[in-house]
């Protein structure tokens, strides 16, 4: 197939949208293959086929536990990050023996958490949504101030998916412990990118998703600290220690296990290499293109994420123009029913709607190369210039050096 879109021939494709999803690592694919073709048993069956599958799932559980510094018995497989977030939040609130439960979360959570909190609000649960300030980081003192006698759960994400900012989990975990309140973190964006330690963070529940760390889509896991009381989301068989019923997704879980092992063995090198590429990309864009600003605290970010606002550039237009040249990146704005709503994350860090609509997220990955960054840097200035040339606002605002 000729790599052509429209009339422009695309010589190389560059994928800088790894926070959306990542390619499956070849090692992960190879590890999964036997469990699709040969070792296809049901992990609950007592025969040879079943035991092969069960052993593979238990190995995967150990691999995931190691990446989190957890015990294998504290890891439950799910269908992804969304299910893990729902199961953790609904699970704790529904099991709580409090007449008017209250939970604390933040304004920058993923919709898997935000919409779960909103669903609980409709059932009479009180929710506090903490602000994060322009840095995009929660102040632990705000968490402490929000605690009430009825607070049953604190849910604060580890790293933000749009701007990459890393939250002070250790401090929040200490506050949660002091008040004997369960603490959940959505670590979907951080697992596999930066070190995770459930003991150090003091979390009771953690959500993760395989497809963000070069594993398969539709697979995730939940860390549940031993002794945590939560009601399951689903009812069925006695799988996953009665925490999550349903026939185990053996190939998927094996894939997540291998992805966790790869991440564990390359974590330091990944962080160093990807941060260097990201920093070069960001520094050079700031040098080459006028009127660009960085969103979120640059000193407290995932190593792979850069969220930039290009003044007077409409984000969707930029993503489409880059796509036509073979580059995949994304905008911080979600398009709903024809109108482009500014992202809730960028609004929470005090971006004006204009600045939010002009924001672009570049998210690098395990397979990003120096050549990918060179090619991106060769493309971005011309795309920005072309979009600004047709921007009525740019004509009035003008160039301000
Ligand atoms: N939480 C965060 C922070 C995410 O970035 C995502 C996915 O984008 C999710 C949760 C949902 O995970 P999944 O796609 O596995 O349902």
mmCIF file of C-alpha atoms in Angstrom, residues 36-207:
data_model
loop_
_atom_site.group_PDB
_atom_site.id
_atom_site.type_symbol
_atom_site.label_atom_id
_atom_site.label_comp_id
_atom_site.label_asym_id
_atom_site.label_seq_id
_atom_site.Cartn_x
_atom_site.Cartn_y
_atom_site.Cartn_z
ATOM 1 C CA UNK A 36 -4.315 -17.499 21.973
ATOM 2 C CA UNK A 37 -3.290 -20.508 19.901
ATOM 3 C CA UNK A 38 -2.112 -23.434 22.044
ATOM 4 C CA UNK A 39 -2.569 -22.790 25.747
ATOM 5 C CA UNK A 40 -6.152 -21.661 25.387
ATOM 6 C CA UNK A 41 -7.534 -23.275 28.538
ATOM 7 C CA UNK A 42 -9.873 -21.601 31.016
ATOM 8 C CA UNK A 43 -7.759 -20.650 34.025
ATOM 9 C CA UNK A 44 -10.491 -22.029 36.323
ATOM 10 C CA UNK A 45 -10.386 -25.540 34.803
ATOM 11 C CA UNK A 46 -8.557 -28.230 36.760
ATOM 12 C CA UNK A 47 -7.146 -30.057 33.718
ATOM 13 C CA UNK A 48 -3.760 -29.535 32.058
ATOM 14 C CA UNK A 49 -4.999 -26.783 29.724
ATOM 15 C CA UNK A 50 -6.586 -24.928 32.612
ATOM 16 C CA UNK A 51 -3.516 -25.222 34.812
ATOM 17 C CA UNK A 52 -1.235 -23.907 32.039
ATOM 18 C CA UNK A 53 -3.492 -20.856 31.761
ATOM 19 C CA UNK A 54 -3.725 -20.405 35.533
ATOM 20 C CA UNK A 55 0.055 -20.554 35.940
ATOM 21 C CA UNK A 56 0.472 -17.936 33.220
ATOM 22 C CA UNK A 57 -2.017 -15.599 34.922
ATOM 23 C CA UNK A 58 -0.271 -16.034 38.275
ATOM 24 C CA UNK A 59 3.101 -15.263 36.687
ATOM 25 C CA UNK A 60 1.621 -12.113 35.173
ATOM 26 C CA UNK A 61 0.237 -11.149 38.579
ATOM 27 C CA UNK A 62 3.734 -11.433 40.037
ATOM 28 C CA UNK A 63 5.196 -9.319 37.229
ATOM 29 C CA UNK A 64 2.647 -6.559 37.817
ATOM 30 C CA UNK A 65 3.073 -6.735 41.611
ATOM 31 C CA UNK A 66 6.848 -6.310 41.250
ATOM 32 C CA UNK A 67 6.427 -3.121 39.229
ATOM 33 C CA UNK A 68 4.213 -1.672 41.992
ATOM 34 C CA UNK A 69 6.149 -3.050 45.001
ATOM 35 C CA UNK A 70 2.993 -4.934 45.992
ATOM 36 C CA UNK A 71 2.214 -8.536 46.908
ATOM 37 C CA UNK A 72 0.841 -10.646 44.018
ATOM 38 C CA UNK A 73 -2.300 -11.347 46.067
ATOM 39 C CA UNK A 74 -3.048 -7.625 46.074
ATOM 40 C CA UNK A 75 -3.261 -7.399 42.244
ATOM 41 C CA UNK A 76 -6.580 -7.977 40.440
ATOM 42 C CA UNK A 77 -6.878 -7.979 36.658
ATOM 43 C CA UNK A 78 -9.554 -5.804 35.027
ATOM 44 C CA UNK A 79 -10.651 -4.761 31.543
ATOM 45 C CA UNK A 80 -8.602 -1.571 31.752
ATOM 46 C CA UNK A 81 -8.069 1.673 33.621
ATOM 47 C CA UNK A 82 -11.695 2.782 33.411
ATOM 48 C CA UNK A 83 -12.969 -0.357 35.097
ATOM 49 C CA UNK A 84 -10.253 -0.173 37.760
ATOM 50 C CA UNK A 85 -11.173 3.455 38.573
ATOM 51 C CA UNK A 86 -14.900 2.641 38.730
ATOM 52 C CA UNK A 87 -14.341 -0.482 40.825
ATOM 53 C CA UNK A 88 -12.122 1.348 43.302
ATOM 54 C CA UNK A 89 -14.360 4.374 43.806
ATOM 55 C CA UNK A 90 -17.792 2.707 43.715
ATOM 56 C CA UNK A 91 -16.351 -0.218 45.662
ATOM 57 C CA UNK A 92 -15.135 1.851 48.604
ATOM 58 C CA UNK A 93 -18.142 4.158 48.768
ATOM 59 C CA UNK A 94 -20.666 1.323 48.568
ATOM 60 C CA UNK A 95 -18.929 -0.652 51.284
ATOM 61 C CA UNK A 96 -18.567 2.353 53.606
ATOM 62 C CA UNK A 97 -20.637 2.298 56.793
ATOM 63 C CA UNK A 98 -21.285 6.047 56.803
ATOM 64 C CA UNK A 99 -24.725 7.625 56.444
ATOM 65 C CA UNK A 100 -23.646 10.525 54.195
ATOM 66 C CA UNK A 101 -20.360 9.541 52.598
ATOM 67 C CA UNK A 102 -17.999 12.223 51.294
ATOM 68 C CA UNK A 103 -15.109 11.763 48.875
ATOM 69 C CA UNK A 104 -12.262 14.041 47.846
ATOM 70 C CA UNK A 105 -10.836 14.157 44.349
ATOM 71 C CA UNK A 106 -9.368 16.766 41.989
ATOM 72 C CA UNK A 107 -10.512 18.854 39.047
ATOM 73 C CA UNK A 108 -7.861 17.350 36.764
ATOM 74 C CA UNK A 109 -8.797 13.674 37.004
ATOM 75 C CA UNK A 110 -9.520 11.594 33.911
ATOM 76 C CA UNK A 111 -13.222 11.206 33.085
ATOM 77 C CA UNK A 112 -13.023 7.617 34.357
ATOM 78 C CA UNK A 113 -12.764 9.178 37.837
ATOM 79 C CA UNK A 114 -14.658 12.443 37.310
ATOM 80 C CA UNK A 115 -17.749 10.827 35.803
ATOM 81 C CA UNK A 116 -17.721 8.125 38.487
ATOM 82 C CA UNK A 117 -17.675 10.861 41.140
ATOM 83 C CA UNK A 118 -20.518 12.643 39.355
ATOM 84 C CA UNK A 119 -22.562 9.426 39.225
ATOM 85 C CA UNK A 120 -22.054 9.089 42.975
ATOM 86 C CA UNK A 121 -23.164 12.700 43.498
ATOM 87 C CA UNK A 122 -26.473 11.808 41.824
ATOM 88 C CA UNK A 123 -26.848 9.089 44.482
ATOM 89 C CA UNK A 124 -26.372 11.583 47.287
ATOM 90 C CA UNK A 125 -22.619 11.284 47.881
ATOM 91 C CA UNK A 126 -20.832 14.560 48.603
ATOM 92 C CA UNK A 127 -17.773 15.191 46.443
ATOM 93 C CA UNK A 128 -15.043 17.821 46.880
ATOM 94 C CA UNK A 129 -13.154 18.620 43.666
ATOM 95 C CA UNK A 130 -9.832 20.181 44.631
ATOM 96 C CA UNK A 131 -8.214 22.826 42.458
ATOM 97 C CA UNK A 132 -4.591 22.490 41.381
ATOM 98 C CA UNK A 133 -3.400 26.050 40.674
ATOM 99 C CA UNK A 134 -1.515 27.085 37.553
ATOM 100 C CA UNK A 135 1.240 24.499 38.147
ATOM 101 C CA UNK A 136 -1.256 21.650 37.808
ATOM 102 C CA UNK A 137 -0.269 20.135 41.156
ATOM 103 C CA UNK A 138 -2.541 19.474 44.170
ATOM 104 C CA UNK A 139 -1.533 21.098 47.440
ATOM 105 C CA UNK A 140 -1.630 18.423 50.207
ATOM 106 C CA UNK A 141 -2.778 21.159 52.635
ATOM 107 C CA UNK A 142 -5.956 21.477 50.537
ATOM 108 C CA UNK A 143 -6.543 17.745 50.926
ATOM 109 C CA UNK A 144 -6.169 18.050 54.693
ATOM 110 C CA UNK A 145 -8.569 21.007 54.823
ATOM 111 C CA UNK A 146 -11.220 19.150 52.789
ATOM 112 C CA UNK A 147 -11.376 16.155 55.156
ATOM 113 C CA UNK A 148 -14.599 15.730 57.140
ATOM 114 C CA UNK A 149 -15.826 13.117 59.614
ATOM 115 C CA UNK A 150 -17.772 11.507 56.719
ATOM 116 C CA UNK A 151 -14.834 11.331 54.276
ATOM 117 C CA UNK A 152 -14.434 7.724 53.128
ATOM 118 C CA UNK A 153 -12.091 8.101 50.155
ATOM 119 C CA UNK A 154 -9.427 10.363 48.691
ATOM 120 C CA UNK A 155 -8.784 9.778 44.968
ATOM 121 C CA UNK A 156 -5.901 11.730 43.417
ATOM 122 C CA UNK A 157 -4.310 10.732 40.119
ATOM 123 C CA UNK A 158 -0.567 10.078 40.029
ATOM 124 C CA UNK A 159 0.256 11.794 36.736
ATOM 125 C CA UNK A 160 -2.047 13.819 34.559
ATOM 126 C CA UNK A 161 -2.728 12.518 31.052
ATOM 127 C CA UNK A 162 -2.829 15.945 29.351
ATOM 128 C CA UNK A 163 -0.044 17.951 30.966
ATOM 129 C CA UNK A 164 1.886 15.151 32.686
ATOM 130 C CA UNK A 165 2.130 16.798 36.104
ATOM 131 C CA UNK A 166 2.975 14.426 38.960
ATOM 132 C CA UNK A 167 0.988 14.701 42.182
ATOM 133 C CA UNK A 168 2.487 14.528 45.706
ATOM 134 C CA UNK A 169 1.115 11.076 46.548
ATOM 135 C CA UNK A 170 3.458 10.438 49.451
ATOM 136 C CA UNK A 171 2.283 13.535 51.338
ATOM 137 C CA UNK A 172 -1.378 12.859 50.556
ATOM 138 C CA UNK A 173 -0.960 9.203 51.542
ATOM 139 C CA UNK A 174 0.404 10.258 54.934
ATOM 140 C CA UNK A 175 -2.597 12.545 55.483
ATOM 141 C CA UNK A 176 -5.023 9.776 54.473
ATOM 142 C CA UNK A 177 -3.376 7.371 56.945
ATOM 143 C CA UNK A 178 -3.418 9.915 59.738
ATOM 144 C CA UNK A 179 -7.199 10.223 59.283
ATOM 145 C CA UNK A 180 -7.800 6.524 58.545
ATOM 146 C CA UNK A 181 -9.292 7.278 55.118
ATOM 147 C CA UNK A 182 -8.860 5.038 52.067
ATOM 148 C CA UNK A 183 -6.578 6.490 49.376
ATOM 149 C CA UNK A 184 -6.927 5.620 45.675
ATOM 150 C CA UNK A 185 -4.712 6.771 42.822
ATOM 151 C CA UNK A 186 -5.297 6.562 39.086
ATOM 152 C CA UNK A 187 -1.777 5.676 37.972
ATOM 153 C CA UNK A 188 -2.755 4.828 34.395
ATOM 154 C CA UNK A 189 -0.340 7.404 32.941
ATOM 155 C CA UNK A 190 2.554 6.886 35.351
ATOM 156 C CA UNK A 191 2.894 3.094 35.537
ATOM 157 C CA UNK A 192 5.748 2.075 33.258
ATOM 158 C CA UNK A 193 7.028 5.662 32.939
ATOM 159 C CA UNK A 194 8.195 6.535 36.462
ATOM 160 C CA UNK A 195 8.833 4.455 39.622
ATOM 161 C CA UNK A 196 5.747 3.251 41.487
ATOM 162 C CA UNK A 197 5.812 2.129 45.113
ATOM 163 C CA UNK A 198 2.474 1.531 46.793
ATOM 164 C CA UNK A 199 4.162 1.356 50.204
ATOM 165 C CA UNK A 200 6.011 4.633 49.790
ATOM 166 C CA UNK A 201 2.921 6.374 48.382
ATOM 167 C CA UNK A 202 0.692 4.984 51.126
ATOM 168 C CA UNK A 203 -2.068 4.144 48.667
ATOM 169 C CA UNK A 204 -4.740 1.520 49.359
ATOM 170 C CA UNK A 205 -5.940 1.253 45.775
ATOM 171 C CA UNK A 206 -4.264 1.953 42.433
ATOM 172 C CA UNK A 207 -5.499 1.692 38.838
#
